mmCIF file of C-alpha atoms in Angstrom:
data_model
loop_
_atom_site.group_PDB
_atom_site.id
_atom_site.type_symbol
_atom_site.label_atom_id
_atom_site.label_comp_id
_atom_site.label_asym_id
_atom_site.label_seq_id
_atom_site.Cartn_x
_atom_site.Cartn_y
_atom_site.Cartn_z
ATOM 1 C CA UNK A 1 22.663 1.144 42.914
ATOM 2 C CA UNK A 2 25.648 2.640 41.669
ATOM 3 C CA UNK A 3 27.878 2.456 38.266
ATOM 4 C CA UNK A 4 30.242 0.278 40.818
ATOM 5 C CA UNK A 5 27.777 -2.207 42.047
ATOM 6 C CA UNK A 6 26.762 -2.673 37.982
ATOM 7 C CA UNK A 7 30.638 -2.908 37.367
ATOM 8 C CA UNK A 8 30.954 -6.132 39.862
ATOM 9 C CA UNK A 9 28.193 -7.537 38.323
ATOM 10 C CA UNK A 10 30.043 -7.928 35.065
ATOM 11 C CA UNK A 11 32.915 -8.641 36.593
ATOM 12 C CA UNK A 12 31.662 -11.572 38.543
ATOM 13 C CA UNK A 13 29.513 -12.940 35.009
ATOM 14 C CA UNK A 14 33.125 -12.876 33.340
ATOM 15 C CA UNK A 15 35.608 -14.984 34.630
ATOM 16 C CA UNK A 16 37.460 -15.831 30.480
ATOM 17 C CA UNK A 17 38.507 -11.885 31.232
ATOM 18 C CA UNK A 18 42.240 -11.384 31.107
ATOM 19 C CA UNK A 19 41.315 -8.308 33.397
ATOM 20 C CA UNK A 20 45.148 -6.751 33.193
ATOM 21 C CA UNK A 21 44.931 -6.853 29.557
ATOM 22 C CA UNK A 22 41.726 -5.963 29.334
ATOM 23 C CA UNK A 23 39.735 -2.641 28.128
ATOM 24 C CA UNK A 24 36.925 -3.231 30.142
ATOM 25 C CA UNK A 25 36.500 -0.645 33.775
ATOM 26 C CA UNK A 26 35.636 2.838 34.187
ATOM 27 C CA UNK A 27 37.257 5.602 31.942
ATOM 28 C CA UNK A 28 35.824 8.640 33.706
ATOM 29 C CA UNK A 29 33.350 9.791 36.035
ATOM 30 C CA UNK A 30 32.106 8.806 39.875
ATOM 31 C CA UNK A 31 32.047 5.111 39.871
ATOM 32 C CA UNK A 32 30.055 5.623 43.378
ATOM 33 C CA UNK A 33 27.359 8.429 42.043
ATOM 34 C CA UNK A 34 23.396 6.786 42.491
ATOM 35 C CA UNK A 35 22.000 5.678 39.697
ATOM 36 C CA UNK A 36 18.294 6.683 38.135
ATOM 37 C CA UNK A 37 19.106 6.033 34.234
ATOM 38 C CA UNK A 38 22.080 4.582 32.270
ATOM 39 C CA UNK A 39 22.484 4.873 28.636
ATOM 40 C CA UNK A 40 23.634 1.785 26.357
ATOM 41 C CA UNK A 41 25.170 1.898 23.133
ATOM 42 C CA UNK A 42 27.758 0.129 20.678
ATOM 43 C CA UNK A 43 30.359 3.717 20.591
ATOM 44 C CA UNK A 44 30.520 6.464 22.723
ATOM 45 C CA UNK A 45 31.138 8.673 19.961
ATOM 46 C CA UNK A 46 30.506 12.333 20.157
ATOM 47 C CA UNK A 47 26.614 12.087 19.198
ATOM 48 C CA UNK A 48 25.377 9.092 21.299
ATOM 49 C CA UNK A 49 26.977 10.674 24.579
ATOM 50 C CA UNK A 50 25.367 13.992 23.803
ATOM 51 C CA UNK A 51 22.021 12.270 23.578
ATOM 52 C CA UNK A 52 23.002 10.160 26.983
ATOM 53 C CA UNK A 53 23.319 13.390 28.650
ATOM 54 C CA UNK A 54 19.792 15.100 27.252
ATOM 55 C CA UNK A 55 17.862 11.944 28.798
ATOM 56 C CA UNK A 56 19.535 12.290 31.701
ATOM 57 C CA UNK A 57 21.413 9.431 31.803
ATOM 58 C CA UNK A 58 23.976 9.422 34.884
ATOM 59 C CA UNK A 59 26.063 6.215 33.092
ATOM 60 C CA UNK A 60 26.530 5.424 29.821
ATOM 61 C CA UNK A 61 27.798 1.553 28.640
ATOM 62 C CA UNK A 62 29.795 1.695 26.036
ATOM 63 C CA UNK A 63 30.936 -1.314 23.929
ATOM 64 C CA UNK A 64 34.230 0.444 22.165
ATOM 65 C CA UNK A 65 36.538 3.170 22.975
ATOM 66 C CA UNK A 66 35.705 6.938 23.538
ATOM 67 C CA UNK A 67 38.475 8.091 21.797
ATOM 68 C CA UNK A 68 40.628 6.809 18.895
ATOM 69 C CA UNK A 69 43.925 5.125 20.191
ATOM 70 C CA UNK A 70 42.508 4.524 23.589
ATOM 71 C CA UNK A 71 43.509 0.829 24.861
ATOM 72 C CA UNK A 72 44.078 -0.680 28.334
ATOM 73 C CA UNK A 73 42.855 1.775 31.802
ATOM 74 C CA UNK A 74 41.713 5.021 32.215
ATOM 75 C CA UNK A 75 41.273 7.416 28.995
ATOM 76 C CA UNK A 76 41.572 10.375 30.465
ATOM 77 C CA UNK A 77 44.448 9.672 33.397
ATOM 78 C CA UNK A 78 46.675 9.698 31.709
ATOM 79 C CA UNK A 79 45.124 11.151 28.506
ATOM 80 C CA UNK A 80 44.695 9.034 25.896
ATOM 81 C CA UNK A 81 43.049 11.278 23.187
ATOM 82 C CA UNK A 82 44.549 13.081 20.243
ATOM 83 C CA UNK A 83 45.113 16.519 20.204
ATOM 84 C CA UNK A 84 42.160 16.764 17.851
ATOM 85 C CA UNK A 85 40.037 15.715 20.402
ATOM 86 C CA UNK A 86 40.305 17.501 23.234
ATOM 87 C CA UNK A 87 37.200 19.404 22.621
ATOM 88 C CA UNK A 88 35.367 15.966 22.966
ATOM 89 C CA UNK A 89 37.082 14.932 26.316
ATOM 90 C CA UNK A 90 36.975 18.672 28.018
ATOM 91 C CA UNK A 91 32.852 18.296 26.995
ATOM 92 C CA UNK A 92 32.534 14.533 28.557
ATOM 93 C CA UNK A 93 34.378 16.257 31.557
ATOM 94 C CA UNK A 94 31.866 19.033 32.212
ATOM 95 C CA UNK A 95 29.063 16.326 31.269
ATOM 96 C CA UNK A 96 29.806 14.820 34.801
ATOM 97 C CA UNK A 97 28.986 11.404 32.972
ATOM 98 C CA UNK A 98 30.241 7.918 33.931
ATOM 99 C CA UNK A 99 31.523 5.890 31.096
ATOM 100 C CA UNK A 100 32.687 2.280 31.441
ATOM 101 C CA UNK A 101 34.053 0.816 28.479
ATOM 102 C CA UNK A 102 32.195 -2.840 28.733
ATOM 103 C CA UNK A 103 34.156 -5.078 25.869
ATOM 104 C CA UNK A 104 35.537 -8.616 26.666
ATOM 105 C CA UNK A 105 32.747 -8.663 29.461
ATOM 106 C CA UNK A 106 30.149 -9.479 26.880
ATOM 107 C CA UNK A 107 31.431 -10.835 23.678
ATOM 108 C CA UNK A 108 31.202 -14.296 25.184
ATOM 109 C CA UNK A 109 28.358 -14.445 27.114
ATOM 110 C CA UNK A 110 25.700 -17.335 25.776
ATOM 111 C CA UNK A 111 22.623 -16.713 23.691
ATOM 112 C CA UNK A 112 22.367 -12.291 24.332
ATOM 113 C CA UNK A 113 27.041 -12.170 23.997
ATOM 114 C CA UNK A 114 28.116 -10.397 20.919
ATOM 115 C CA UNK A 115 29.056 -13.686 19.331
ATOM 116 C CA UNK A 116 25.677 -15.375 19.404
ATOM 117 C CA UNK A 117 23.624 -12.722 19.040
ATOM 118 C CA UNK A 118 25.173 -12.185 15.837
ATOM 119 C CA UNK A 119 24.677 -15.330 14.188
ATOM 120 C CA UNK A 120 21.488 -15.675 15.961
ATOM 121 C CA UNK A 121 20.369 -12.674 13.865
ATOM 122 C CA UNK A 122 21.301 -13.230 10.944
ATOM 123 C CA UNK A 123 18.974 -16.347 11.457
ATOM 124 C CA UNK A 124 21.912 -19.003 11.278
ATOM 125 C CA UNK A 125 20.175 -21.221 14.308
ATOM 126 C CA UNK A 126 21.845 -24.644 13.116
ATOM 127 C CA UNK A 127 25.807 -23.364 14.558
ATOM 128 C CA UNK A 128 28.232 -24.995 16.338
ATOM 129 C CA UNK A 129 30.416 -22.963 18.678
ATOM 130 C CA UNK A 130 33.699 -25.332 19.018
ATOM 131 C CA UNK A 131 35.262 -22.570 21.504
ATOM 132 C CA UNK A 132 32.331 -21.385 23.980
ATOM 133 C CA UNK A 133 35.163 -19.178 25.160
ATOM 134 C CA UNK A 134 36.489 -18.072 21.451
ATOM 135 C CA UNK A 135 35.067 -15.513 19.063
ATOM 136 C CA UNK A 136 33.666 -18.162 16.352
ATOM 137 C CA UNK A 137 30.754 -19.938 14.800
ATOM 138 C CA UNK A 138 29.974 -22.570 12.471
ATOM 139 C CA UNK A 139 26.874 -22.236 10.802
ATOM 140 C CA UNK A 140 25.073 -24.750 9.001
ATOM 141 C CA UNK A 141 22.889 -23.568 6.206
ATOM 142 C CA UNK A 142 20.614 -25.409 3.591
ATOM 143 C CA UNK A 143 22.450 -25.370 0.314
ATOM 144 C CA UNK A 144 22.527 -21.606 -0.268
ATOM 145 C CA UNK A 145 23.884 -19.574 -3.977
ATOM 146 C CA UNK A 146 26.593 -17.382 -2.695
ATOM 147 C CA UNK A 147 25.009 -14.370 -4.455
ATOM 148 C CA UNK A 148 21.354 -15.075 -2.543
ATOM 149 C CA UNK A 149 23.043 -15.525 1.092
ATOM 150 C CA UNK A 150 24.252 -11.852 0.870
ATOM 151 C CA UNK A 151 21.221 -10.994 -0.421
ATOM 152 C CA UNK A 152 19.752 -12.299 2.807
ATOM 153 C CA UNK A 153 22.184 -11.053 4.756
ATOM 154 C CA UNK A 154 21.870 -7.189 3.144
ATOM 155 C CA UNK A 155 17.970 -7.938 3.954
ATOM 156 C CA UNK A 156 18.660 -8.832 7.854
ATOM 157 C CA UNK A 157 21.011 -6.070 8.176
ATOM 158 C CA UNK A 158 19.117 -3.316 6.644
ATOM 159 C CA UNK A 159 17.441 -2.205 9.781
ATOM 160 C CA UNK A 160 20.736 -1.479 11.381
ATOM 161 C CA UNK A 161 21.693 1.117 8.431
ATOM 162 C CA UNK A 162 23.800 -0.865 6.168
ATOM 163 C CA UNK A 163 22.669 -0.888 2.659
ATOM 164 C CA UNK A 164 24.938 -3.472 1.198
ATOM 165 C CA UNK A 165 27.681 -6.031 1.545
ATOM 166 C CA UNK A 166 30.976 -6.682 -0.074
ATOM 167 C CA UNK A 167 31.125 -9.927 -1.784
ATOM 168 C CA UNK A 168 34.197 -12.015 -3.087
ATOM 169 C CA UNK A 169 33.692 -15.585 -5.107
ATOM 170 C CA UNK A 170 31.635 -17.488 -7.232
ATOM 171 C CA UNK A 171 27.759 -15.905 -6.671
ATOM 172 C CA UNK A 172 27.037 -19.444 -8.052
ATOM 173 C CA UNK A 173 28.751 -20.643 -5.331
ATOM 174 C CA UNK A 174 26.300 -23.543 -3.466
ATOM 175 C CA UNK A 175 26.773 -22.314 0.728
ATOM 176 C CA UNK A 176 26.551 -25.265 3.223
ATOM 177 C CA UNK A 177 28.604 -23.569 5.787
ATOM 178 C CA UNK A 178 29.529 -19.792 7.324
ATOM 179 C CA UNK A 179 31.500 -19.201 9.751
ATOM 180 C CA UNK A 180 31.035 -15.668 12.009
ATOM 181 C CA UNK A 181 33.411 -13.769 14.474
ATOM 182 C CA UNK A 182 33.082 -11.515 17.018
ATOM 183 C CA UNK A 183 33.145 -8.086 15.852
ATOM 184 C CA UNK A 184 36.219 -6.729 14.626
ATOM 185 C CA UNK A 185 37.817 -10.633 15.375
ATOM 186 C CA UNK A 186 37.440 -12.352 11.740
ATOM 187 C CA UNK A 187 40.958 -13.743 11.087
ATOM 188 C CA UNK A 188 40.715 -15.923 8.062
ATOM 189 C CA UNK A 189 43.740 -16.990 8.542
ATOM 190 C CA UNK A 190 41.962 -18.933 11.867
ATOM 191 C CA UNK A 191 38.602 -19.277 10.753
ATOM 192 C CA UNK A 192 40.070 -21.677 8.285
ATOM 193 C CA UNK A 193 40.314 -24.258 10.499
ATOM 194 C CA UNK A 194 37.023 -24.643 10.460
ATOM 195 C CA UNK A 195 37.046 -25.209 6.317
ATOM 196 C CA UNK A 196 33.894 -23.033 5.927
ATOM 197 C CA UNK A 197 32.574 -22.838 2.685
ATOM 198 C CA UNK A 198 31.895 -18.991 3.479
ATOM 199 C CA UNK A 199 33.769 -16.573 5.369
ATOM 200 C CA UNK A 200 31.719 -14.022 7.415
ATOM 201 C CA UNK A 201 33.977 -10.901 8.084
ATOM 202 C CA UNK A 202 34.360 -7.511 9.585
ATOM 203 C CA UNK A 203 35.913 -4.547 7.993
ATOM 204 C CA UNK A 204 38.047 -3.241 11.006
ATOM 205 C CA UNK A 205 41.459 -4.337 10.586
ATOM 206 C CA UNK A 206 40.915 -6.703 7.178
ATOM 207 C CA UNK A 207 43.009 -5.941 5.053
ATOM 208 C CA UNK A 208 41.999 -6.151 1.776
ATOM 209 C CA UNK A 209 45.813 -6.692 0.317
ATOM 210 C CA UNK A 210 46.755 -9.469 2.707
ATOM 211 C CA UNK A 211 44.141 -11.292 3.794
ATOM 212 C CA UNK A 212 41.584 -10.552 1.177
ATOM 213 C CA UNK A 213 44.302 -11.366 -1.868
ATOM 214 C CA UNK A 214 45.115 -14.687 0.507
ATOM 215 C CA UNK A 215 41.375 -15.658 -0.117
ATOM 216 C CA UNK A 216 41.475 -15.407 -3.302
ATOM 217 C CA UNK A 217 44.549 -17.390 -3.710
ATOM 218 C CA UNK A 218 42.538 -20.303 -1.924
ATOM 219 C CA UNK A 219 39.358 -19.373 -3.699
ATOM 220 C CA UNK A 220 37.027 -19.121 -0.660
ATOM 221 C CA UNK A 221 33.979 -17.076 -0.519
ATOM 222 C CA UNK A 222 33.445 -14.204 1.525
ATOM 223 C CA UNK A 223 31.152 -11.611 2.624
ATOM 224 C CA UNK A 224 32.067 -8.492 4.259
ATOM 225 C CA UNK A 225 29.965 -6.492 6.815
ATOM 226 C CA UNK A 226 30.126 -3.219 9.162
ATOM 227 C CA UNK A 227 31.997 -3.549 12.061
ATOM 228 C CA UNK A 228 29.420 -1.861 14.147
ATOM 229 C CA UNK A 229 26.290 -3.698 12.301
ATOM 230 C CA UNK A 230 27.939 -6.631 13.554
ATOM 231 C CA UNK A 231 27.746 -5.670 17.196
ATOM 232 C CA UNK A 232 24.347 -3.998 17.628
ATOM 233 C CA UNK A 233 22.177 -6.245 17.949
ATOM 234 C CA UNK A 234 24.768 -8.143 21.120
ATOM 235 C CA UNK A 235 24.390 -4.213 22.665
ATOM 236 C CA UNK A 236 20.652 -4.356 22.323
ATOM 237 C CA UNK A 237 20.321 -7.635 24.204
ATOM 238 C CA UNK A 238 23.143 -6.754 26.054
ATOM 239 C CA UNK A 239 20.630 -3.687 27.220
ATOM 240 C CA UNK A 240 17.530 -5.758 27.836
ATOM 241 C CA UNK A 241 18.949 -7.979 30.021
ATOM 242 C CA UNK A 242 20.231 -5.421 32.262
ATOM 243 C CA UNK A 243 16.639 -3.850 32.482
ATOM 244 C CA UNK A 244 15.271 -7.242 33.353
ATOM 245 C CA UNK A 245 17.897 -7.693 36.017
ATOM 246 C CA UNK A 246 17.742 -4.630 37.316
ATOM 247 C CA UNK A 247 14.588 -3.531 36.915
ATOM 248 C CA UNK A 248 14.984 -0.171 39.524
ATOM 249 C CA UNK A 249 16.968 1.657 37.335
ATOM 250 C CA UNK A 250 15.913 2.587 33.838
ATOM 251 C CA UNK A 251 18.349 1.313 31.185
ATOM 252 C CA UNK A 252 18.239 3.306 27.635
ATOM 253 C CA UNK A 253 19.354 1.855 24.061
ATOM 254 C CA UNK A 254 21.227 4.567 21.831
ATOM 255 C CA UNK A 255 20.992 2.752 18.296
ATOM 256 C CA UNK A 256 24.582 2.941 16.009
ATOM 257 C CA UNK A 257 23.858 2.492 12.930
ATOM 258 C CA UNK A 258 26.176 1.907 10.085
ATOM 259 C CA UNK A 259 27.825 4.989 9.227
ATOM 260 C CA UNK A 260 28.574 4.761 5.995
ATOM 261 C CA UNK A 261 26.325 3.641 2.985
ATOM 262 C CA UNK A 262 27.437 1.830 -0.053
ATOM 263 C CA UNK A 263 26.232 3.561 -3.490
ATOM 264 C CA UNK A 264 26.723 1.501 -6.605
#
C-alpha cells in the first residue's frame, strides 16, 4: 500500500469534487513510498507534523493547508509559503514525509463527512440535509432557551478544548431549529433560506461587521464556534474508517484542539 493507492481511494469515494479547483492531492513527498503508519489530523501545523514524524508515520492526512496562503496544487512547487516560513517547509523537506491535503474529499461524505459528523455530535439527530451534496443542516430541536443550547453546546465541545461560545440574541430566545455548516462554510446570508431560528457558525472568515451587524438587523440568533472544533470530530471518524478499511496499515489520530481559550 502506498500514499497513491490511499489517494485513488478518495478519489474514487468523491465524485461532487471539482478536482481542478480543488485543494485536495499531494503537496510533498513520494506518493509511491510503502506504507507502515500514516498520521491523521485536522492541520498540519508545525506541532502535529513533528509528532507524525516521532511515531514514525511515513504519511500524514491533513484536513487544511500546511502553510498560510496555500490554495490549489502543490505547496512547495512552486512555493507557496511566506517568507516567514521557510524554516517550517525546509524541516517538512528533510522530514521525508508525505502530506496530502484531504479537504472537499470528505466534507460530504454521509454519517463519518465533516458535515454530519458535526451535527451528529453535537447530538442534533432529528436534521434534514436538503443538499446531500451542500455544506448544510437543519436541525430540529425540542423547544430549547437560546442561553441553555450554548450551554449544551460549550458542554459537547469542551473535550475538544474550547471553553466557550460566542452568543448573539435573546438568551430567552425558545430554539426549534439550528442550522450547521461545514467548517469554515457558514454563510448566513445562505443559511437563511432555510429560516432557522438559530444560526450555527464558524469564526474563519465571519465577519463580525458585515455579516454579524446583518444578523442583528434581522434579529436572528446565533452561536459562534472554533473553526477547528468544528472539524475534529469529521477527522476522527474520518481516521477510523480508514483503519477499518485498511486494516494493514496502522492509521494514527493527532487531536487539534481549539487553540485559543475564551476568559471572561
Amino acid at each position: 500500500m502506498t500514499p497513491e493507492d490511499l489517494a485513488r481511494y478518495f478519489r474514487e469515494r468523491s465524485p461532487w469534487m471539482n478536482r481542478p479547483h480543488s485543494p485536495d492531492g499531494f503537496k510533498v513527498g513520494d506518493p509511491a513510498r510503502p506504507l507502515t503508519k500514516v498520521a491523521v489530523s485536522w492541520k498540519p501545523n508545525w506541532e502535529a507534523l513533528r509528532r507524525a514524524v516521532e511515531l514514525g508515520c511515513e504519511m500524514f492526512i491533513g484536513h487544511e493547508s500546511i502553510f498560510v496562503d496555500a490554495t490549489v496544487g502543490s505547496e512547495f512547487d512552486p512555493p507557496q509559503y511566506h517568507e516567514l516560513e521557510r524554516d517550517k517547509a525546509q524541516w517538512i523537506r528533510e522530514s521525508g514525509l508525505c502530506i496530502y491535503r484531504c479537504h472537499d474529499t470528505i466534507d460530504y461524505w454521509p454519517e463519518i463527512g465533516i458535515r454530519d459528523a458535526w451535527a451528529k455530535g453535537l447530538g442534533f439527530s432529528q436534521r434534514e440535509v436538503p443538499d446531500p451534496l451542500g455544506p448544510y443542516a437543519l436541525c430540529h430541536l425540542p423547544p430549547t432557551p437560546l442561553h441553555a443550547l450554548a450551554n449544551q453546546i460549550v458542554r459537547k465541545i469542551a473535550p475538544l478544548g474550547q471553553n466557550g461560545v460566542m452568543v448573539m440574541g435573546d438568551p430567552e430566545r425558545l430554539i426549534h431549529t439550528i442550522v450547521t455548516g461545514t467548517g469554515a462554510i457558514t454563510r448566513p446570508f445562505e443559511m437563511h433560506r432555510y429560516q432557522p431560528d438559530c444560526y450555527l457558525i464558524t469564526e474563519d472568515y465571519f465577519r463580525v461587521v458585515r455579516e454579524g451587524e446583518w444578523l442583528r438587523e434581522i434579529d436572528a440568533a446565533m452561536i459562534m464556534v472554533n473553526h477547528g472544533v468544528s472539524e475534529e470530530w469529521g477527522m476522527q471518524a474520518y481516521c477510523a474508517h480508514l483503519q477499518a478499511t485498511f486494516p494493514a496499515i496502522e492509521f494514527v489520530f493527532i487531536p487539534h484542539p481549539c487553540l485559543y481559550r475564551i476568559q471572561v
